[in-house]
Tab-separated table of C-alpha atoms in Angstrom:
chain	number	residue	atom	x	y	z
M	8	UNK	CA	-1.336	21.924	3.425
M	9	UNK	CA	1.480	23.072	1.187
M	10	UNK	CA	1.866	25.876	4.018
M	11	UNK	CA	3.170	23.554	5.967
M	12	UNK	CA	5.201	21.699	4.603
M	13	UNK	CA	7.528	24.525	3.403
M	14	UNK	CA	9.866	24.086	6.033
M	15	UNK	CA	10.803	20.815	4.260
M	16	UNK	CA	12.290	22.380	1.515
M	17	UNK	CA	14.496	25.084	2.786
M	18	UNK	CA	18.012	25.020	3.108
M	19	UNK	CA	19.218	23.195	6.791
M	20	UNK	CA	22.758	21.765	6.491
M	21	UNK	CA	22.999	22.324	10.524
M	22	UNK	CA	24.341	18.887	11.915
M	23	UNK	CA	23.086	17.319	15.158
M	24	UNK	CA	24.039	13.773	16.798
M	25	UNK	CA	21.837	11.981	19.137
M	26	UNK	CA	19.843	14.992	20.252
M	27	UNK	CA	16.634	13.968	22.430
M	28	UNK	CA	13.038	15.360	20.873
M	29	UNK	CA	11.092	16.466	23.720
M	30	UNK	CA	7.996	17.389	21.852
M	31	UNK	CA	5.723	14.693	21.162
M	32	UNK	CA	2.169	14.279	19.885
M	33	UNK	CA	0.685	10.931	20.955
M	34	UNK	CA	1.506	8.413	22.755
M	35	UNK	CA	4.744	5.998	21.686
M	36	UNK	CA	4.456	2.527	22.411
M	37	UNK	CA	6.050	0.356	24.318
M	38	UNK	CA	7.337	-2.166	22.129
M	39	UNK	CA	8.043	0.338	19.682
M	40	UNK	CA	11.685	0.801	19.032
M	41	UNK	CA	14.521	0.945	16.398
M	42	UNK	CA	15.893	3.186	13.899
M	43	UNK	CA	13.828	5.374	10.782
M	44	UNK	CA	16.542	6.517	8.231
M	45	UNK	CA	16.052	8.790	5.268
M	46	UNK	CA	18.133	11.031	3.426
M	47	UNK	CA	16.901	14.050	1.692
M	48	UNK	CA	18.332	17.559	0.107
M	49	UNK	CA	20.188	19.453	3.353
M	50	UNK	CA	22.124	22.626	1.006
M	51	UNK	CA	20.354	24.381	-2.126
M	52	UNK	CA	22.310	26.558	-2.515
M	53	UNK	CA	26.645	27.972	-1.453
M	54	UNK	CA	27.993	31.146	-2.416
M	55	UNK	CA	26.622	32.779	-5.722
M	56	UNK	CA	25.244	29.597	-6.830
M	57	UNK	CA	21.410	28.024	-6.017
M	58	UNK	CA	19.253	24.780	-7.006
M	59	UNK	CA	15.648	25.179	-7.752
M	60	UNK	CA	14.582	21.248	-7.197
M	61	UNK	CA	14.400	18.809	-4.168
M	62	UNK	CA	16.689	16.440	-6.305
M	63	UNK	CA	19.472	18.193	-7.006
M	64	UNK	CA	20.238	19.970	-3.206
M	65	UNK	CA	23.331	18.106	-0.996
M	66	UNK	CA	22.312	15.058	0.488
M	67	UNK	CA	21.461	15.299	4.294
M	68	UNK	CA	21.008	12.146	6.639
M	69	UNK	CA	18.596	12.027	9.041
M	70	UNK	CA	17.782	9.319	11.844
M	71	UNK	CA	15.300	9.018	14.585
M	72	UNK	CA	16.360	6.661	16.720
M	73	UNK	CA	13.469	5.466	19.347
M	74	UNK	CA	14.772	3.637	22.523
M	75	UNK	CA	12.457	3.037	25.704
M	76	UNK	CA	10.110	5.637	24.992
M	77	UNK	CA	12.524	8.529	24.079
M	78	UNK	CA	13.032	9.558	20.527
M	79	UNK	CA	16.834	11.046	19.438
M	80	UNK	CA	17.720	12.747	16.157
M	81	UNK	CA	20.855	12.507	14.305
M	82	UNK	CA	21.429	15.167	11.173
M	83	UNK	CA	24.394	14.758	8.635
M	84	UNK	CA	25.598	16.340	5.433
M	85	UNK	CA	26.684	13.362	3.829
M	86	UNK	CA	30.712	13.800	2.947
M	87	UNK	CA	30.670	13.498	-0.574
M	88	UNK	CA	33.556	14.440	-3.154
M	89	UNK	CA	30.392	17.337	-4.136
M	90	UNK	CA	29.866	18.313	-0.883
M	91	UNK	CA	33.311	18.195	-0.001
M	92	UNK	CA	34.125	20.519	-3.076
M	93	UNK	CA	31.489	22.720	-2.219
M	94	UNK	CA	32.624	23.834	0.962
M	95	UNK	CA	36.455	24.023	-0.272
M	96	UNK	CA	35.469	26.122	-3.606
M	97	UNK	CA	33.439	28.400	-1.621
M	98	UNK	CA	30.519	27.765	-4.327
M	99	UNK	CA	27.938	24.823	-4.821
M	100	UNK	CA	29.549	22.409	-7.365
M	101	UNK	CA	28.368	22.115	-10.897
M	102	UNK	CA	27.114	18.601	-12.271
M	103	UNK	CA	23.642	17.232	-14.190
M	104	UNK	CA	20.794	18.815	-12.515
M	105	UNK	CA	17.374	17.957	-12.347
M	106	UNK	CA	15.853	21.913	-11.985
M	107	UNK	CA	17.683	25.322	-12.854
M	108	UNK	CA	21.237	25.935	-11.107
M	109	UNK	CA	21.766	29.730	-10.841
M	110	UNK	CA	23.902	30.513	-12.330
M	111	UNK	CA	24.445	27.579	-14.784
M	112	UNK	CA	28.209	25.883	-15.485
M	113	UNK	CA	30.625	27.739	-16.725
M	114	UNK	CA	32.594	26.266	-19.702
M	115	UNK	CA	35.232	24.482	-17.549
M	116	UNK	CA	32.859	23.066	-15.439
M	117	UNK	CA	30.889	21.863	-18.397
M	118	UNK	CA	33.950	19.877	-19.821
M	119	UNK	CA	34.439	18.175	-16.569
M	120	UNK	CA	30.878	17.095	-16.176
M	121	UNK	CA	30.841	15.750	-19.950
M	122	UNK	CA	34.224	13.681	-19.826
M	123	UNK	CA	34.352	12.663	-15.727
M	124	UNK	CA	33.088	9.018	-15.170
M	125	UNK	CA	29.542	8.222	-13.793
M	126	UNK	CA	31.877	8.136	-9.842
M	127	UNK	CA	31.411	11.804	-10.063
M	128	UNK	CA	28.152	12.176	-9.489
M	129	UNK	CA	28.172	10.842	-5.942
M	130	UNK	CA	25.981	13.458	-4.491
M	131	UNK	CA	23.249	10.139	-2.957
M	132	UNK	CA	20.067	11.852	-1.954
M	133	UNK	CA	17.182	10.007	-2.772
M	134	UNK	CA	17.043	6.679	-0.863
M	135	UNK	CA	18.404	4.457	2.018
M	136	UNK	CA	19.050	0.966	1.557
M	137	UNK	CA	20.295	-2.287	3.420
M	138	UNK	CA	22.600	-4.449	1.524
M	139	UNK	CA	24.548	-6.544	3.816
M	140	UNK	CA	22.938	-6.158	7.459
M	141	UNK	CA	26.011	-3.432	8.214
M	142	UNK	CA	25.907	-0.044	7.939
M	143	UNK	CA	23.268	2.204	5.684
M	144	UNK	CA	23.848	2.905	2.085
M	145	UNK	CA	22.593	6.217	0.560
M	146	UNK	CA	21.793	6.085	-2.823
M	147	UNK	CA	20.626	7.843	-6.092
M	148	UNK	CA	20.255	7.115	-9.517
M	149	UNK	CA	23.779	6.779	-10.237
M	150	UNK	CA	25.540	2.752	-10.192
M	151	UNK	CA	27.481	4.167	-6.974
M	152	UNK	CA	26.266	4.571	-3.315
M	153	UNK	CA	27.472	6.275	-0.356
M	154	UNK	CA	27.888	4.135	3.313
M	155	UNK	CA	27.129	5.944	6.992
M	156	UNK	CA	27.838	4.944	9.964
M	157	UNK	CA	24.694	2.997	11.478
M	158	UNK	CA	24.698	5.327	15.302
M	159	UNK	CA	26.340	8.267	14.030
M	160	UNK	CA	25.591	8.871	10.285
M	161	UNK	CA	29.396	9.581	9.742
M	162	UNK	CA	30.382	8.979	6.023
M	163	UNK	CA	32.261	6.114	5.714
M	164	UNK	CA	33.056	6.082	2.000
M	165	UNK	CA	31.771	4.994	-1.089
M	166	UNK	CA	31.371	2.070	-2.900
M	167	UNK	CA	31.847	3.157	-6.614
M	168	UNK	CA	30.749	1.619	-9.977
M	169	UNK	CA	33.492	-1.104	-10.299
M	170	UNK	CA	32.445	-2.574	-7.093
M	171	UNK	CA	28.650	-2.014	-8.199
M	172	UNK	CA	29.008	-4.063	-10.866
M	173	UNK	CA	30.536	-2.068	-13.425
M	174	UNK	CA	32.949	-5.179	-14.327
M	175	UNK	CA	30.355	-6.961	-15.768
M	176	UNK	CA	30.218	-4.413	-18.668
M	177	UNK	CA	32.302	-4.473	-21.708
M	178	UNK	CA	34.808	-1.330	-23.161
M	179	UNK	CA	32.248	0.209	-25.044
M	180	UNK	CA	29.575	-0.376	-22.251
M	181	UNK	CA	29.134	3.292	-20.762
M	182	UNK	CA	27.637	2.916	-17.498
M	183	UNK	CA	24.661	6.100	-17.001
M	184	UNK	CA	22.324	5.256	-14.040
M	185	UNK	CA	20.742	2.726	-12.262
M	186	UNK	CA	17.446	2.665	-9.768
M	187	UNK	CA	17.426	4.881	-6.475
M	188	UNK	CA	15.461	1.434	-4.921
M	189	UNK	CA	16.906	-2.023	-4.980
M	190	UNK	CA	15.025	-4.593	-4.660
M	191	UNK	CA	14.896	-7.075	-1.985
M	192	UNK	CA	14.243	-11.000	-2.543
M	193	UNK	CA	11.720	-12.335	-0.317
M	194	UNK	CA	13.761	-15.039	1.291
M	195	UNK	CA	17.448	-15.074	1.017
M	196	UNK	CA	17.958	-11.770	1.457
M	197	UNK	CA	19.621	-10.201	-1.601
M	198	UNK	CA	19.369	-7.428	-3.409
M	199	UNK	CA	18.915	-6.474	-7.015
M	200	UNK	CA	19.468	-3.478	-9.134
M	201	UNK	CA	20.827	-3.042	-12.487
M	202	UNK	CA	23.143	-0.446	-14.646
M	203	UNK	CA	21.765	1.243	-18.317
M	204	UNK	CA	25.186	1.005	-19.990
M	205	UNK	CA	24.925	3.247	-23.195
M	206	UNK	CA	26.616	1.250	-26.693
M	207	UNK	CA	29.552	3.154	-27.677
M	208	UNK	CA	30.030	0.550	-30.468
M	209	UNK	CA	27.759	0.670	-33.903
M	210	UNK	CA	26.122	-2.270	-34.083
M	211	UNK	CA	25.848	-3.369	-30.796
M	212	UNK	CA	22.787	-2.269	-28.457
M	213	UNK	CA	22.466	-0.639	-25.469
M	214	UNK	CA	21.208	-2.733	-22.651
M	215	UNK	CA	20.168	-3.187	-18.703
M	216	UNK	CA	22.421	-5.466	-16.821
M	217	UNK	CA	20.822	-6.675	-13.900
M	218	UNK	CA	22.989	-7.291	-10.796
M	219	UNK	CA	22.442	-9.637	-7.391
M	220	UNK	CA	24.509	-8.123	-4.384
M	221	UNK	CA	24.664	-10.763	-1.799
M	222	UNK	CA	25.789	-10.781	1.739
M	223	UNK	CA	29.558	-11.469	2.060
M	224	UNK	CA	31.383	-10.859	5.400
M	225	UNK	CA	34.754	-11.666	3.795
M	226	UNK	CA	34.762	-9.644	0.887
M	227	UNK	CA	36.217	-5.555	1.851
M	228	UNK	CA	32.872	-4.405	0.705
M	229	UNK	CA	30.454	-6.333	2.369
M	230	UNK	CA	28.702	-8.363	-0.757
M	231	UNK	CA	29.490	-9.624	-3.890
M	232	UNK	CA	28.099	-9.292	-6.825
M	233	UNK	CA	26.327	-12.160	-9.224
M	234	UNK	CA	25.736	-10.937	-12.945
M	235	UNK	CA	21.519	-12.216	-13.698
M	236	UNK	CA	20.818	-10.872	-16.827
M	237	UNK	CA	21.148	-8.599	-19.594
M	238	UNK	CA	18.077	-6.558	-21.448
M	239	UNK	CA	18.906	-5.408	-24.678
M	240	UNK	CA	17.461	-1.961	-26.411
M	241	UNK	CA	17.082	-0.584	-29.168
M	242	UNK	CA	17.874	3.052	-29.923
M	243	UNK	CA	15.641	5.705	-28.488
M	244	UNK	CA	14.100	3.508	-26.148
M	245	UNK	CA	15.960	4.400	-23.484
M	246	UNK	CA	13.275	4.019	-20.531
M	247	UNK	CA	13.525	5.417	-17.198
M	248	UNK	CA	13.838	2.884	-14.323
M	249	UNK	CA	13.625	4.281	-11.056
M	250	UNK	CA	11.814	1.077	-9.239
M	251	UNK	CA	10.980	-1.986	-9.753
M	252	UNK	CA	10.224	-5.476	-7.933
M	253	UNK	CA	11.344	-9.038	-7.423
M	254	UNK	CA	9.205	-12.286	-6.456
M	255	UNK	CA	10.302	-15.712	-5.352
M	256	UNK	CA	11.872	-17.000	-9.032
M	257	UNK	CA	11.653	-13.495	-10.975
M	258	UNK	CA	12.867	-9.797	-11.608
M	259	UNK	CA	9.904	-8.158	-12.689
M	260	UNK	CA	10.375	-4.949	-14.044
M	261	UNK	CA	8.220	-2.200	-15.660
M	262	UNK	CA	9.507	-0.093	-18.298
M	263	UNK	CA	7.164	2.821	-18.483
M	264	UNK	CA	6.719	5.565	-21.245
M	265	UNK	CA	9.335	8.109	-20.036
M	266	UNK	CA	11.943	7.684	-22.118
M	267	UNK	CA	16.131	9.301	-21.852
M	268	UNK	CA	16.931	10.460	-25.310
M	269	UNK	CA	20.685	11.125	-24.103
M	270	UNK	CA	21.099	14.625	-25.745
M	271	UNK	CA	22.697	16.870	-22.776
M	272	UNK	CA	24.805	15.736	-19.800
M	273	UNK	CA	23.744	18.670	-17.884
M	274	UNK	CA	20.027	19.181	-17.333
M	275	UNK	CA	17.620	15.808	-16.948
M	276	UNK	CA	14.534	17.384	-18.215
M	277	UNK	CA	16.231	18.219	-21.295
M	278	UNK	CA	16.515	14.258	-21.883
M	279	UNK	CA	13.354	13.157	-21.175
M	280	UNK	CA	10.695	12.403	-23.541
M	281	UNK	CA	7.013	10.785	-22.693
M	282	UNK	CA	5.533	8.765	-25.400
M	283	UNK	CA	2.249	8.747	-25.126
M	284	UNK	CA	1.374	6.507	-27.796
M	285	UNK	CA	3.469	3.709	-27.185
M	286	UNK	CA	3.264	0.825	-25.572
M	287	UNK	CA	4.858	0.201	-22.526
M	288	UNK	CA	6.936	-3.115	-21.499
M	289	UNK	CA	7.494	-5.721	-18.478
M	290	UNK	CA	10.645	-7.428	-18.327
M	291	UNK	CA	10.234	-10.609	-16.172
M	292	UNK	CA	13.533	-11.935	-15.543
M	293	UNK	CA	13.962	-15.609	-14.430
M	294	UNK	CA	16.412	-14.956	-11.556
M	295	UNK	CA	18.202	-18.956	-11.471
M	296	UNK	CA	19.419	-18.921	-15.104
M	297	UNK	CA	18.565	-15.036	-16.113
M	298	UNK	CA	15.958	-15.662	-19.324
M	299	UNK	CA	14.153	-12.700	-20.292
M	300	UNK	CA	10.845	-12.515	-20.971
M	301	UNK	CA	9.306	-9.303	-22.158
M	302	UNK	CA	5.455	-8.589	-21.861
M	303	UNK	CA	3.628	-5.651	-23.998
M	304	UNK	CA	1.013	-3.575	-22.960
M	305	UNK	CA	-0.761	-2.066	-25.651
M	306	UNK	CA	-1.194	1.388	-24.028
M	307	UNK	CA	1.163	3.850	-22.545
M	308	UNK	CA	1.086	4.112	-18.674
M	309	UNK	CA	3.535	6.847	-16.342
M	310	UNK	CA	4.469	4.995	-13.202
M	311	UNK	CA	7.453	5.719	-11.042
M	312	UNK	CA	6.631	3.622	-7.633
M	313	UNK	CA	6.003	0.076	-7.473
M	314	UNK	CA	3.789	-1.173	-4.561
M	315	UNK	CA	4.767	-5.051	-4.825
M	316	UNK	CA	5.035	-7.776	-7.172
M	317	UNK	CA	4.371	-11.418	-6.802
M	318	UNK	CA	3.802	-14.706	-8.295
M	319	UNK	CA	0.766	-16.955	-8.048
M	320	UNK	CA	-0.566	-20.206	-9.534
M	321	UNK	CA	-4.099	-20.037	-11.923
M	322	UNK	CA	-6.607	-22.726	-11.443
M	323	UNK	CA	-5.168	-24.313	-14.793
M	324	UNK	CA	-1.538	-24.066	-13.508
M	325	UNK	CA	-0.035	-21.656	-15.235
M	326	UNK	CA	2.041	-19.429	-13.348
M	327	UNK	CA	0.656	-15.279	-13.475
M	328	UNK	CA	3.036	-12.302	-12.263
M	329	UNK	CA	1.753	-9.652	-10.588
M	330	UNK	CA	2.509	-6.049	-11.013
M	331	UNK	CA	0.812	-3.963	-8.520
M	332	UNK	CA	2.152	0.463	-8.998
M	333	UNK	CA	0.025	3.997	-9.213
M	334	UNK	CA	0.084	5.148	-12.507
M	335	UNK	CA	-1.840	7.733	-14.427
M	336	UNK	CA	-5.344	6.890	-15.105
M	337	UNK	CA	-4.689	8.075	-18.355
M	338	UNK	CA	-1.050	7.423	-19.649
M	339	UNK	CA	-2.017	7.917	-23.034
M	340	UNK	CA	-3.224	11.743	-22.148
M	341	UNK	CA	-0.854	13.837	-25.408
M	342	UNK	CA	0.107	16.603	-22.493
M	343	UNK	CA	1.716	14.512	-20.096
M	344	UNK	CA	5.244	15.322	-21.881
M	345	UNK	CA	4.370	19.150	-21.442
M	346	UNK	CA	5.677	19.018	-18.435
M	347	UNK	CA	9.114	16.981	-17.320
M	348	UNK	CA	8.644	13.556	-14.706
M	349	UNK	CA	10.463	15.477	-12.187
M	350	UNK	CA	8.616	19.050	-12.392
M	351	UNK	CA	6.499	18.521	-9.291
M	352	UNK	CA	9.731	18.055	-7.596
M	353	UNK	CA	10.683	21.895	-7.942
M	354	UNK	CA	10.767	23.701	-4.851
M	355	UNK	CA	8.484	26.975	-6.099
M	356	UNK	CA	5.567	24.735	-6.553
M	357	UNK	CA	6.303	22.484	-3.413
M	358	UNK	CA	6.240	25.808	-1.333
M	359	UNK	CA	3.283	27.360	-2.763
M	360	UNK	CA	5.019	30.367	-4.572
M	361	UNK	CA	4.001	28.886	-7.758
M	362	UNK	CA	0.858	28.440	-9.250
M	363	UNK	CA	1.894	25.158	-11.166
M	364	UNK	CA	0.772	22.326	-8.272
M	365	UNK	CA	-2.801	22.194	-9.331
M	366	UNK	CA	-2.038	21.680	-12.674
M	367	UNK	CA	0.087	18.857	-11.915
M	368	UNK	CA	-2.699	17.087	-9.332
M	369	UNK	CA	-5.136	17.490	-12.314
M	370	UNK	CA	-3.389	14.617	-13.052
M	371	UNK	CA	-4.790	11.654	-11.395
M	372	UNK	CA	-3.156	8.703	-10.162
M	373	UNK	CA	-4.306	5.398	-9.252
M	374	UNK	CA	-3.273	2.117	-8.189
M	375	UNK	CA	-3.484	-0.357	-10.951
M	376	UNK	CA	-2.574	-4.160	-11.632
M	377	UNK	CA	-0.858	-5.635	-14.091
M	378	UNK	CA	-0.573	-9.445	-14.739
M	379	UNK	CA	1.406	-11.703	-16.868
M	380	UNK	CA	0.735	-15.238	-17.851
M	381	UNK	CA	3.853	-17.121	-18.086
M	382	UNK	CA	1.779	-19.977	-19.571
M	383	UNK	CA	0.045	-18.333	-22.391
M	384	UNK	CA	1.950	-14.981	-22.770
M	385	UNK	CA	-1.147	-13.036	-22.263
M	386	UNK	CA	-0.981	-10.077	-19.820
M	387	UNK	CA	-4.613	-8.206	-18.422
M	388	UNK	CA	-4.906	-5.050	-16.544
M	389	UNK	CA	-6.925	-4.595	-13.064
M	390	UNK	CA	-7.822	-1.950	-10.864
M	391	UNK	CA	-8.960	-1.874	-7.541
M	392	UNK	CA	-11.985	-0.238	-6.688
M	393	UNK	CA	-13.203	2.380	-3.464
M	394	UNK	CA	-9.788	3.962	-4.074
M	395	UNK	CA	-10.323	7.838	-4.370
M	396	UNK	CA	-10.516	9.392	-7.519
M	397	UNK	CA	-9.373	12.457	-8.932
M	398	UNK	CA	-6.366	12.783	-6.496
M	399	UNK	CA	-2.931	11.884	-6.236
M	400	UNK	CA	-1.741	8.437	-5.201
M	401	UNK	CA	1.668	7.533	-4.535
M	402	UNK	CA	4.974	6.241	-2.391
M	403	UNK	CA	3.416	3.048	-1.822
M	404	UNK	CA	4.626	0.734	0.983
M	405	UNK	CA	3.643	-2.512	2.121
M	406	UNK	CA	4.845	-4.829	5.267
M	407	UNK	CA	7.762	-5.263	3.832
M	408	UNK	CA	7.644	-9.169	5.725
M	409	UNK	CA	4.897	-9.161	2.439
M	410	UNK	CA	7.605	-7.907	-0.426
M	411	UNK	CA	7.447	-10.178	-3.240
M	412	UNK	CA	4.648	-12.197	-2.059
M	413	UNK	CA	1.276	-12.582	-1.975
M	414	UNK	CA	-0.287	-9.771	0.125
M	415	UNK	CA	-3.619	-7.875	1.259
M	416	UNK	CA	-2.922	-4.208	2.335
M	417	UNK	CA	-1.328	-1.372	1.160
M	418	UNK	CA	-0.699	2.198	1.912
M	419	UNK	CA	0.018	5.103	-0.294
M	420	UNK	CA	0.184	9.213	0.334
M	421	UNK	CA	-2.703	10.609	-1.525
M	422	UNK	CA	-3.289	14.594	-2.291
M	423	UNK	CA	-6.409	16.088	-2.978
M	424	UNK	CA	-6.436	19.539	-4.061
M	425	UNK	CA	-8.331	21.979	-2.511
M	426	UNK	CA	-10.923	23.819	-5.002
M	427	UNK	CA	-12.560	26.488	-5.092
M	428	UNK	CA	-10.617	30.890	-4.495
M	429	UNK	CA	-7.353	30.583	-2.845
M	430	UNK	CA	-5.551	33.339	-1.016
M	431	UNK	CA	-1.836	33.753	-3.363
M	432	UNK	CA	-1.147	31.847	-6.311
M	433	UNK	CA	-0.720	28.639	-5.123
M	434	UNK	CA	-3.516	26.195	-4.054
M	435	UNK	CA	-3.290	24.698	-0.864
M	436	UNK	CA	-4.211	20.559	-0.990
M	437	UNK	CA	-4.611	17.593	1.497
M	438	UNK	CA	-1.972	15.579	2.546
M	439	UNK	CA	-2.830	11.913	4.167
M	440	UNK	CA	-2.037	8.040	4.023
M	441	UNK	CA	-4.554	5.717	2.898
M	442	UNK	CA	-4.572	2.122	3.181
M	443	UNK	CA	-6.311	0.228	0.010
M	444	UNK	CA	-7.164	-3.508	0.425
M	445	UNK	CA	-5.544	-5.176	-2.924
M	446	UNK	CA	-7.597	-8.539	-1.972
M	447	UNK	CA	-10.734	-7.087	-4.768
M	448	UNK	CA	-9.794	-6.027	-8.061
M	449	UNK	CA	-11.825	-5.091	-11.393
M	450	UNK	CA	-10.852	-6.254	-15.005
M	451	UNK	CA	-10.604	-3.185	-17.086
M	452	UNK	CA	-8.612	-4.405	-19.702
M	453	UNK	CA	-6.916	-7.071	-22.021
């Protein structure tokens, strides 16, 4: 229940190291041991000045680390130049929020956030990655990332958008964000992600560059970096990236229907825009020699998550790409844009003092299929049925031994709203995982 889970989302920036959990429900087993990582918000708020949405609080590392039947937690702030500037200023630092900060920039702080460099906004608290086997990088939708130390979550510095792969980009190429997930090929090991550079230049388009960081023990940072491709856009179609997958040849990413209209550097939500009548794209990018392909879908479709993507062989030999990701079961629905991508996000509703959840899980997501046929060019849509209805689907994760290839299973966190008089404004709703076998799927469109 939302009840519950309000804990989550209050304020904790109190560090621990290595501190054993004595309370446990269950039994652990035996072979069971290693390391679960995540980073999430850990301050929302320092002096006069508060954050109203999970995305925008300090970033706090935390790590259960399960040896020999005993489980230990480690809790960090992560040291970055905002949470370092925080604590010396006495007041939570202004930069491009997601929600409401309260009180908003003043007119200095507005000037830096407009002319400082995309290294400023190294406050990484959405995701934790791998990228060379070393130590944990924390990252966010920035072209930068944070490292920690692997035992004691220590900052150990930052790897900003030069080393990223902001070299690859030209003088007029402004660098503006980049996915919170990488993507992991399914054999050797790399890593892919890409940077939207905005055009500065008339004339010359905006575009994704796609980047492979491989292992490198001899370089300082740990990997280099291999330039794949570059996806050129037009002007106002600006789409939002925040996952997408690889297979054993091929990039595949989805370009849903939320797009960044790049008006104001200081709220998100002010820049985003769903169309609702617009297609939406798949960019399938040969990794080897970095030709694009790009496959339309005639109708609009809001996805954020992707489950997994592979490649397969049809009985005439053509070669299909598959696309599995919840998305709306109507993306064409005219209200979606009423509300912004990142709304459900805000901590009144994820606490239950707002009314505004239900609303939101009226929504409903499933988990669809999309395939591309590198052969003919033609692209179907699939979806998979005893999956529940009228309930929200999403965070999908798959044995990750299975990323990028053929697979069977799948499990996603699904709400169901409670109906029915509720005691307070909110609604209280289900939380669970379910698993959904991806081995039977139904045509439902061409």
């Amino acid at each position: 229940r939302v009840a519950i889970t309000a804990g989550l989302f209050e304020q904790n920036p109190v560090e621990y190291e290595g501190r054993r959990l004595l309370r446990i429900e269950g039994h652990l087993p035996a072979w069971l041991s290693g390391d679960l990582v995540r980073v999430g918000p850990g301050l929302l708020g320092y002096g006069d000045r508060t954050v109203n949405n999970v995305c925008d609080g300090l970033a706090k590392v935390h790590q259960w680390s399960i040896r020999n039947g005993t489980v230990r937690y480690t809790g960090k702030m992560l040291r970055s130049s905002a949470y370092n500037e925080t604590l010396r200023t006495g007041r939570f630092r202004a930069a491009m929020t997601i929600g409401e900060m309260t009180p908003g920039p003043t007119v200095k702080e507005k000037f830096t956030i407009m002319t400082a460099g995309v290294d400023y906004n190294d406050n990484d608290n959405i995701a934790i990655w791998d990228i060379d086997g070393n130590e944990p990088i924390v990252t966010s939708e920035a072209p930068i990332f944070s490292r920690v130390h692997p035992d004691t979550l220590a900052y150990t510095g930052r790897v900003g958008c030069e080393m990223y792969g902001c070299s690859f980009l030209s003088w007029y190429d402004k660098p503006l964000f980049s996915a919170s997930h990488f993507a992991k090929h399914p054999s050797r090991g790399t890593s892919f992600n890409y940077i939207f550079s905005l055009s500065l230049f008339p004339g010359i388009k905006s575009k994704y560059t796609y980047l492979e960081q491989i292992p490198d023990k001899a370089s300082p940072q740990g990997f280099t970096v291999r330039k794949v491709a570059e996806v050129p856009v037009d002007k106002g179609n600006y789409r939002l990236l925040h996952q997408f997958g690889t297979t054993e040849r091929y990039i595949v990413a989805p370009r849903f229907n939320w797009v960044m209209n790049i008006k104001s550097p200081f709220r998100l939500c002010d820049d985003l825009e769903y169309l609702h009548e617009q297609p939406f794209y798949v960019d399938v990018i040969e990794i080897a020699t970095g030709i694009v392909r790009t496959f339309t879908f005639a109708r609009a479709e809001k996805g954020v998550h992707t489950m997994n993507t592979y490649e397969r062989l049809t009985p005439e030999g053509d070669v299909e790409v598959v696309l599995d990701v919840p998305v709306l079961s109507n993306g064409s629905d005219p209200h979606i844009g009423d509300q912004c991508l990142f709304d459900i996000l805000l901590i009144p509703y994820l606490t239950g003092e707002a009314d505004h959840m239900y609303k939101m899980l009226q929504r409903t997501i499933t988990l669809r299929r999309f395939v591309m046929n590198l052969g003919t060019g033609q692209v179907r849509i699939e979806d998979f049925p005893g999956l529940p209805r009228d309930t929200v689907l999403d965070f999908p994760y798959i044995n990750p031994n299975f990323l990028g290839r053929e697979y069977c299973y799948g499990y996603l966190r699904l709400e169901v709203p409670e109906l029915g008089p509720q005691d307070g404004p909110h609604v209280p709703h289900q939380v669970r995982c379910v698993s959904a076998d991806v081995s039977h799927v139904v045509r439902c469109d061409t």
